[in-house]
Amino acid sequence: PPITVRSLSEAIGMKVGELSKRLVKETNKLYAVNSPVEFEVAELIAIEKGITLKLKERETAESKVLDKYKKRAEEMDPALAVTRPPIVTIMGHVDHGKTTLLDKIRQEYGIKSDVVSTEAGGITQVIRAWQVEKDGNHVTFLDTPGHEAFTKMRARGAKVTDIVVIVVAATDGVMPQTEEAISHAKAADVDIIVAINKIDMPNANVDKTRRQLYQLELLPDNMGGDVPFVETSATTGQGISELLEQVLLVAELADPPLKADPQHPGSGTCLEAYQDSDEGVKATLIVQQGTLHKGDILLCGSTFGRVRAMYNDMGVQIDEAGPSTPVKVTGLDEVPDADDPFYVVEDLSTAREIAEVRKSSRQRSALSSFTPISLDTFNAAKAAQKITELKVIIKAEARGSVEAIKKEMEKLVHEEVRVRVLHSGIGAINESDVELALTSPADTLVIGFNVTADDAALRLAEQRGVSLREYDIIYKLTDDVKSALEGKLKPIE
Ligand code: GDP
């Protein structure tokens, strides 16, 4: 749509009357509210206000494609939708057994194939997502241990995981990264299953580990919660079958149900991608809706191409892949980013057009720096998005301080905005804390009490406009949070 006086006025925050006068001065022409404004003129006036206008016309090709997908999704015939396998990520403290557990699960339940791998080069490169089968049901595992990958994806808006398995070694009990992982999983609003691991070790203390988890509000159903607890040994394989049963049970009860329509054109998320010297770009994709076919035209982030070859998780060539299936494809023109969404598009020229618009806008935004968000901008964000929750992440030097601050937070009641502690822990503010805030930086505060932020955390916070504050006096901290709450008051209408 062309720029009109009205839309320009809204975009740059100048009153219509004032803008009309300004336009007359610039062009010697009279404008009505709905008159189109030449781009050059609009650009000039916007620049005076410190705003850069972007030509959006070609992006309409993109919105057309996306609208079509949205419409198709809305029109999904429930009768055609089928249950899809759950997609599971394993998280937990380092050395608690995530990798060993994943290996064991794949060894024992991985889908076997008689077909020899046909991937060029003969050797199947590890695909970091694969399926297992248990009693005829499939489960997809994302083989990216650690919550960094999970959080990074989420921060960029990709929701790929349905269930998170939190692994805790019964020898160590809950450790700082266990708590982080739990906070990340809770913030992502995914179903959680606990695997208490290393129960074969003589120094395993299952009861103590359980109690520590209960304190973090992970409660099994006999205690009024809904988090299944499974005791496992990744080395002996004990409990693994039960773990998979629980995964399937949680998947069955998932709300909304895990369903997809295989008749749809395929769409989903890129998990990883690289340049292969023989075959060009290879991208691991997870299909989340519809079916992806060999020969389909893909748009993936700012890359595009025709699916030339498609491999399953065993490196065997396949022609189609349905919902929750991880595949490796060749044929994209460039290496997409991990967590770029992909869509099947009808024709190559549309795909190319959208990819090019995205490429150039990406370059532009890489050049312009991010604007840091301050407490003041909570107000604007609140007005724009109707924020009803102020999220805080608390780091302090001691458990006692954390508890004291949390108590103070609970006391801060406000009619319209509530405070939600996303995560709390002991020690310096680190990158993971900032990443947790990235999902909604406009209404999240990262607070340090008697601790500082490390360099990586500071850099990330600055780059991405996350509010990061350090205190050494509690009442100053609570005062600030209070004013943030009040700043978030709904404007009186
Ligand atoms: P990750 O860092 O969470 O991926 O942990 P790893 O899977 O690398 O495991 C760390 C170490 O613990 C390795 O030496 C594993 O062999 C060992 N380990 C993992 N699970 C178990 C278990 O259930 N029992 C025992 N005895 N050792 C385990």
XYZ file of C-alpha atoms and ligand atoms in Angstrom:
521
model
C 0.000 0.000 0.000
C 1.217 3.543 -0.723
C 2.256 5.865 2.088
C -0.606 8.212 2.960
C -0.647 11.346 5.031
C -2.380 9.380 7.755
C 0.033 6.444 7.818
C 3.053 8.723 7.670
C 1.679 10.785 10.508
C 1.292 7.654 12.602
C 4.693 6.308 11.635
C 6.661 9.402 12.584
C 4.426 10.712 15.342
C 3.592 14.063 13.753
C 0.045 15.459 13.895
C -1.842 15.265 10.589
C -2.356 19.033 10.508
C 1.272 19.794 11.091
C 2.312 17.210 8.556
C -0.051 18.585 5.883
C 1.425 22.049 6.302
C 4.893 20.626 6.109
C 3.955 18.775 2.897
C 2.583 21.924 1.270
C 5.818 23.688 2.040
C 7.811 20.856 0.564
C 5.805 20.213 -2.603
C 3.438 23.116 -3.148
C 0.589 20.636 -3.332
C -2.446 20.137 -1.145
C -2.914 16.804 0.614
C -5.973 15.137 2.071
C -5.644 12.664 4.936
C -5.722 9.733 2.550
C -3.627 11.232 -0.223
C -0.557 9.261 -1.158
C 2.793 10.811 -0.311
C 5.824 10.321 -2.571
C 8.409 8.138 -0.889
C 11.222 10.673 -1.289
C 9.170 13.386 0.369
C 8.045 11.115 3.180
C 11.622 9.992 3.687
C 12.859 13.558 3.944
C 10.332 14.549 6.591
C 10.912 11.365 8.531
C 14.668 11.901 8.562
C 14.174 15.299 10.174
C 12.421 13.431 12.971
C 15.302 11.014 13.205
C 13.351 8.168 11.636
C 14.494 6.164 8.641
C 11.708 4.968 6.388
C 12.071 1.659 4.621
C 10.400 0.778 1.356
C 8.137 -2.081 2.234
C 6.443 -2.710 -1.068
C 8.365 -5.811 -1.985
C 7.833 -7.269 1.443
C 4.211 -7.633 0.563
C 5.260 -10.730 -1.333
C 6.424 -12.004 2.031
C 3.295 -11.040 3.896
C 1.217 -12.670 1.161
C 3.028 -15.963 1.635
C 2.860 -15.750 5.417
C -0.807 -14.768 5.371
C -1.532 -17.753 3.220
C 0.163 -20.019 5.733
C -1.686 -18.453 8.611
C -4.974 -18.876 6.815
C -4.231 -22.477 5.963
C -3.361 -23.144 9.602
C -6.592 -21.559 10.766
C -8.543 -23.524 8.252
C -6.895 -26.770 9.260
C -9.542 -29.423 9.128
C -9.378 -31.177 12.510
C -10.461 -34.347 10.757
C -7.346 -34.263 8.604
C -4.982 -33.390 11.431
C -3.010 -36.293 12.787
C -1.108 -36.700 16.026
C 2.511 -35.823 15.502
C 5.475 -37.107 17.507
C 6.576 -34.917 20.423
C 9.823 -32.978 20.015
C 12.032 -33.324 23.068
C 15.111 -31.440 24.311
C 17.316 -32.589 27.183
C 18.739 -29.985 29.555
C 20.654 -29.998 32.804
C 23.927 -29.290 34.575
C 27.199 -30.152 32.862
C 28.339 -33.750 33.448
C 24.962 -34.868 34.759
C 24.621 -37.252 31.821
C 22.725 -35.499 29.020
C 24.954 -36.782 26.220
C 25.180 -40.296 27.631
C 21.410 -40.414 28.041
C 20.813 -39.262 24.466
C 23.300 -41.836 23.159
C 21.662 -44.614 25.125
C 18.170 -43.652 24.014
C 19.258 -43.631 20.388
C 21.153 -46.927 20.740
C 18.211 -48.739 22.257
C 15.258 -47.152 20.501
C 16.682 -45.483 17.403
C 14.852 -46.449 14.234
C 16.960 -48.990 12.395
C 17.221 -49.069 8.650
C 18.309 -51.770 6.241
C 19.099 -49.201 3.635
C 22.715 -48.167 3.621
C 23.341 -44.490 4.010
C 23.309 -42.789 0.641
C 24.463 -39.413 1.722
C 27.254 -38.210 -0.543
C 30.650 -39.006 0.862
C 29.313 -42.260 2.295
C 29.705 -41.186 5.883
C 26.602 -40.043 7.662
C 27.404 -36.812 9.356
C 25.740 -36.666 12.696
C 22.363 -35.084 12.337
C 21.577 -33.374 15.577
C 17.946 -34.372 15.585
C 16.617 -37.897 15.283
C 13.643 -40.067 16.004
C 13.201 -43.120 18.155
C 10.359 -45.578 18.269
C 8.734 -46.992 21.366
C 5.784 -49.388 21.071
C 4.971 -48.069 17.622
C 5.075 -44.407 18.691
C 7.707 -41.973 17.494
C 9.566 -39.397 19.544
C 11.869 -36.753 18.043
C 14.916 -35.731 20.060
C 16.830 -32.544 19.438
C 20.387 -33.512 20.111
C 21.552 -30.164 21.433
C 22.394 -30.721 25.059
C 22.616 -27.609 27.129
C 20.146 -24.812 27.335
C 22.142 -22.323 25.266
C 20.758 -23.634 22.001
C 17.273 -23.862 23.445
C 17.326 -20.319 24.798
C 18.894 -18.815 21.706
C 16.179 -20.339 19.574
C 13.474 -19.127 21.863
C 14.927 -15.651 22.053
C 14.541 -15.471 18.292
C 10.967 -16.607 18.484
C 11.350 -20.207 17.375
C 9.257 -22.632 19.349
C 10.454 -26.049 18.444
C 10.430 -28.061 21.653
C 7.302 -29.599 23.162
C 8.875 -31.311 26.139
C 12.039 -30.626 28.126
C 13.668 -33.443 30.061
C 15.619 -31.990 32.990
C 18.483 -34.319 33.852
C 19.818 -34.193 37.411
C 22.569 -36.488 38.622
C 21.593 -38.001 41.957
C 25.258 -37.888 42.908
C 25.391 -34.088 42.785
C 21.787 -33.070 43.183
C 20.505 -29.736 41.913
C 23.313 -27.490 40.653
C 23.282 -23.913 39.313
C 22.755 -24.964 35.696
C 19.952 -27.283 36.772
C 18.160 -24.266 38.204
C 18.865 -22.270 35.070
C 17.540 -25.040 32.871
C 14.360 -25.267 34.939
C 13.841 -21.499 34.695
C 14.322 -21.589 30.940
C 11.910 -24.472 30.510
C 9.294 -22.793 32.703
C 9.662 -19.489 30.880
C 9.172 -21.315 27.582
C 5.980 -22.838 28.913
C 6.838 -26.357 27.778
C 6.035 -29.590 29.557
C 8.773 -30.768 31.915
C 9.877 -34.283 32.833
C 12.587 -34.884 35.440
C 15.150 -37.636 34.961
C 17.106 -38.309 38.123
C 20.215 -39.868 36.626
C 23.266 -41.857 37.768
C 21.165 -43.897 40.187
C 23.626 -46.788 39.691
C 26.324 -44.845 41.536
C 26.957 -45.811 45.160
C 26.842 -42.178 46.261
C 23.528 -41.460 44.507
C 21.053 -39.731 46.803
C 17.710 -39.860 45.052
C 15.625 -38.614 47.989
C 17.751 -35.563 48.560
C 17.694 -34.757 44.853
C 13.923 -35.097 44.787
C 13.526 -32.757 47.754
C 15.732 -30.148 46.094
C 13.551 -30.308 42.978
C 10.329 -30.035 44.988
C 11.719 -26.820 46.425
C 12.002 -25.494 42.893
C 8.315 -26.212 42.447
C 8.715 -29.284 40.333
C 6.142 -31.568 41.884
C 5.017 -35.049 40.858
C 1.307 -35.783 40.699
C 1.140 -37.486 44.095
C 2.197 -34.133 45.540
C -0.311 -32.091 43.592
C 1.955 -31.317 40.643
C 2.117 -32.575 37.098
C 5.817 -33.249 36.589
C 6.721 -36.897 36.057
C 9.874 -38.046 37.863
C 11.852 -40.928 36.375
C 14.962 -42.505 37.873
C 17.535 -43.414 35.262
C 20.999 -44.695 34.680
C 22.323 -43.610 31.328
C 25.117 -46.163 31.568
C 23.101 -49.276 32.451
C 19.973 -48.196 30.615
C 17.794 -48.563 33.685
C 14.679 -46.367 33.569
C 15.094 -45.369 29.927
C 12.045 -47.272 28.774
C 10.005 -45.638 31.535
C 11.367 -42.233 30.538
C 10.115 -42.748 26.983
C 6.755 -43.955 28.271
C 6.429 -40.758 30.290
C 7.381 -38.676 27.249
C 4.598 -40.354 25.273
C 2.121 -39.910 28.099
C 2.888 -36.213 28.475
C 2.648 -35.850 24.694
C -0.735 -37.523 24.682
C -2.072 -35.107 27.296
C -0.462 -32.036 25.746
C -2.636 -28.971 25.589
C -3.030 -27.834 22.860
C -2.787 -31.333 21.377
C 0.283 -32.166 19.314
C -1.384 -32.285 15.923
C -0.475 -31.325 12.415
C -1.910 -31.777 8.967
C 0.376 -33.732 6.649
C -1.583 -32.428 3.626
C -0.213 -28.916 4.191
C 2.829 -27.641 2.383
C 5.777 -28.134 4.719
C 6.973 -25.528 7.184
C 9.162 -25.581 10.253
C 12.513 -24.457 11.594
C 16.152 -24.774 10.558
C 18.187 -26.404 13.322
C 21.650 -26.061 11.844
C 23.279 -25.518 8.474
C 26.706 -25.510 6.917
C 28.496 -25.314 3.605
C 29.492 -28.743 2.316
C 32.354 -28.792 -0.163
C 30.662 -31.346 -2.436
C 26.967 -30.711 -2.190
C 26.705 -27.030 -1.362
C 24.560 -25.917 1.531
C 23.282 -28.643 3.838
C 20.586 -27.664 6.289
C 19.003 -29.723 9.034
C 15.337 -28.825 9.229
C 12.586 -29.953 11.495
C 9.220 -30.123 9.790
C 6.572 -28.773 12.164
C 3.573 -28.524 9.909
C 2.646 -30.259 6.690
C 4.897 -32.399 4.541
C 8.151 -31.434 2.888
C 8.844 -33.056 -0.496
C 11.921 -33.455 -2.578
C 11.660 -30.793 -5.288
C 9.719 -28.327 -3.100
C 10.732 -24.687 -3.275
C 11.969 -23.519 0.086
C 12.237 -20.130 1.652
C 14.371 -20.331 4.786
C 15.192 -17.055 6.529
C 16.890 -15.026 3.839
C 17.883 -18.050 1.770
C 15.936 -20.000 -0.826
C 16.185 -22.886 -3.260
C 14.671 -26.101 -4.491
C 15.082 -29.187 -2.288
C 17.543 -31.170 -4.398
C 18.088 -34.065 -2.042
C 16.577 -34.918 1.302
C 18.013 -37.322 3.892
C 16.499 -38.719 7.051
C 18.320 -38.985 10.377
C 20.115 -42.126 9.200
C 21.452 -40.435 6.095
C 19.050 -42.330 3.825
C 17.533 -40.435 0.897
C 13.817 -39.851 1.256
C 11.229 -38.136 -0.919
C 8.949 -36.720 1.734
C 8.965 -35.851 5.418
C 5.903 -35.280 7.583
C 5.346 -33.382 10.846
C 8.052 -33.607 13.569
C 10.488 -35.252 11.157
C 14.063 -33.997 11.144
C 15.697 -33.994 7.714
C 18.811 -32.783 6.051
C 18.293 -31.024 2.728
C 20.505 -29.672 -0.012
C 19.610 -27.001 -2.524
C 19.514 -23.713 -0.593
C 21.511 -20.885 -2.164
C 23.205 -19.805 1.059
C 23.667 -21.031 4.611
C 20.576 -20.073 6.668
C 20.796 -19.313 10.374
C 19.949 -21.941 12.941
C 16.397 -21.133 14.082
C 15.352 -19.514 10.802
C 11.802 -20.566 9.969
C 11.231 -22.249 6.589
C 8.217 -22.374 4.300
C 7.418 -24.120 1.083
C 6.626 -21.461 -1.500
C 4.815 -21.966 -4.780
C 7.308 -20.484 -7.197
C 11.006 -19.816 -7.279
C 10.656 -16.143 -8.189
C 8.552 -15.381 -5.084
C 11.051 -17.217 -2.912
C 13.946 -15.334 -4.460
C 12.181 -12.009 -4.124
C 11.412 -12.462 -0.439
C 14.882 -13.811 0.308
C 16.462 -10.788 -1.331
C 14.326 -8.292 0.555
C 15.239 -10.057 3.773
C 18.931 -10.097 2.906
C 19.052 -6.375 2.326
C 17.015 -5.525 5.395
C 19.267 -7.774 7.448
C 22.323 -5.923 6.239
C 20.684 -2.657 7.094
C 19.717 -3.682 10.599
C 23.182 -5.098 11.194
C 24.519 -1.638 10.462
C 22.174 0.301 12.692
C 22.808 -0.229 16.354
C 20.245 -1.534 18.798
C 18.550 0.982 21.036
C 18.988 0.156 24.681
C 15.781 -0.032 26.629
C 15.586 1.808 29.910
C 13.019 1.766 32.656
C 11.335 4.705 30.944
C 10.592 2.711 27.845
C 8.600 0.221 29.881
C 5.931 2.851 29.725
C 5.898 2.954 25.952
C 6.115 -0.797 25.689
C 3.263 -1.111 28.110
C 1.087 1.240 26.151
C 1.867 -0.533 22.915
C 1.531 -4.127 24.023
C -0.612 -4.003 27.140
C 2.020 -5.588 29.310
C 0.538 -7.178 32.379
C 3.644 -8.675 33.856
C 7.026 -7.320 34.875
C 9.502 -10.165 34.710
C 12.615 -10.114 36.850
C 15.734 -12.214 36.962
C 17.526 -11.948 40.297
C 21.156 -12.755 40.961
C 22.711 -12.187 44.381
C 25.774 -13.089 46.405
C 23.980 -15.376 48.839
C 20.883 -17.529 49.136
C 19.628 -15.330 51.981
C 19.669 -12.216 49.814
C 17.832 -13.980 47.014
C 15.114 -15.064 49.412
C 14.841 -11.589 50.950
C 14.513 -9.947 47.537
C 11.924 -12.461 46.404
C 9.875 -11.717 49.540
C 10.045 -8.005 48.769
C 8.907 -8.686 45.219
C 5.901 -10.603 46.506
C 4.922 -7.595 48.584
C 4.855 -5.385 45.525
C 1.260 -5.725 44.477
C -0.196 -3.703 41.720
C -3.680 -3.822 40.268
C -2.676 -4.222 36.681
C 0.872 -5.450 36.512
C 2.261 -8.308 38.475
C 5.880 -9.166 39.175
C 7.063 -12.564 38.084
C 10.462 -13.901 39.116
C 11.620 -15.777 36.033
C 14.816 -16.994 37.584
C 16.915 -16.426 40.662
C 20.335 -17.664 41.561
C 23.619 -17.045 43.253
C 26.608 -15.500 41.520
C 27.410 -12.927 38.872
C 24.920 -12.021 36.158
C 25.964 -14.164 33.203
C 25.085 -14.481 29.543
C 22.430 -17.073 30.252
C 20.561 -14.638 32.522
C 20.526 -12.050 29.758
C 19.447 -14.639 27.202
C 16.537 -15.526 29.414
C 15.488 -11.875 29.295
C 15.800 -11.729 25.516
C 12.468 -13.376 24.907
C 10.752 -10.196 25.991
C 13.343 -7.526 26.743
C 10.731 -4.787 26.940
C 9.260 -6.085 30.163
C 12.106 -7.973 31.778
C 14.607 -6.647 34.316
C 17.859 -8.391 35.164
C 18.827 -7.484 38.714
C 22.116 -8.034 40.478
C 22.342 -7.603 44.239
C 25.872 -7.338 45.603
C 27.053 -8.963 42.394
C 28.063 -7.544 39.051
C 27.547 -8.704 35.500
C 30.353 -10.438 33.668
C 31.669 -8.967 30.418
C 29.791 -11.301 28.116
C 26.519 -10.528 29.907
C 27.143 -6.781 29.725
C 27.937 -6.942 26.040
C 24.856 -8.960 25.193
C 22.612 -6.762 27.325
C 23.929 -3.659 25.640
C 23.610 -5.110 22.148
C 20.112 -6.342 22.610
C 18.685 -3.639 24.849
C 18.143 -5.683 27.980
C 17.722 -3.709 31.209
C 20.422 -4.757 33.592
C 20.722 -3.171 37.034
C 23.018 -3.630 39.977
C 22.233 -2.749 43.591
C 23.721 -3.005 47.035
C 20.782 -1.677 49.028
C 17.510 -3.585 49.010
C 15.178 -0.629 49.320
C 16.750 1.023 46.272
C 16.115 -2.155 44.355
C 12.495 -2.398 45.436
C 11.985 1.323 44.758
C 13.140 0.860 41.193
C 11.005 -2.162 40.608
C 8.075 -0.301 42.076
C 8.591 2.614 39.717
C 8.878 0.207 36.826
C 5.523 -1.217 37.845
C 3.966 2.198 38.069
C 5.494 3.231 34.776
C 3.628 0.352 33.322
C 0.252 1.687 34.375
C -2.366 1.638 31.658
C -2.875 5.090 30.226
C -6.159 6.552 31.423
C -8.722 6.323 28.672
P 26.659 -34.041 30.022
O 27.724 -33.033 30.232
O 25.436 -33.738 30.808
O 26.357 -34.328 28.584
O 27.215 -35.401 30.699
P 27.830 -36.673 30.010
O 26.793 -37.461 29.330
O 29.017 -36.279 29.223
O 28.256 -37.503 31.296
C 29.305 -37.078 32.146
C 29.968 -38.295 32.763
O 29.068 -39.000 33.580
C 30.475 -39.291 31.739
O 31.708 -39.792 32.171
C 29.419 -40.364 31.730
O 29.937 -41.631 31.415
C 28.957 -40.354 33.177
N 27.550 -40.768 33.314
C 26.479 -40.246 32.675
N 25.346 -40.847 33.071
C 25.714 -41.774 33.987
C 24.976 -42.735 34.776
O 23.744 -42.840 34.726
N 25.690 -43.523 35.608
C 27.043 -43.417 35.719
N 27.648 -44.227 36.567
N 27.752 -42.537 34.998
C 27.106 -41.728 34.147
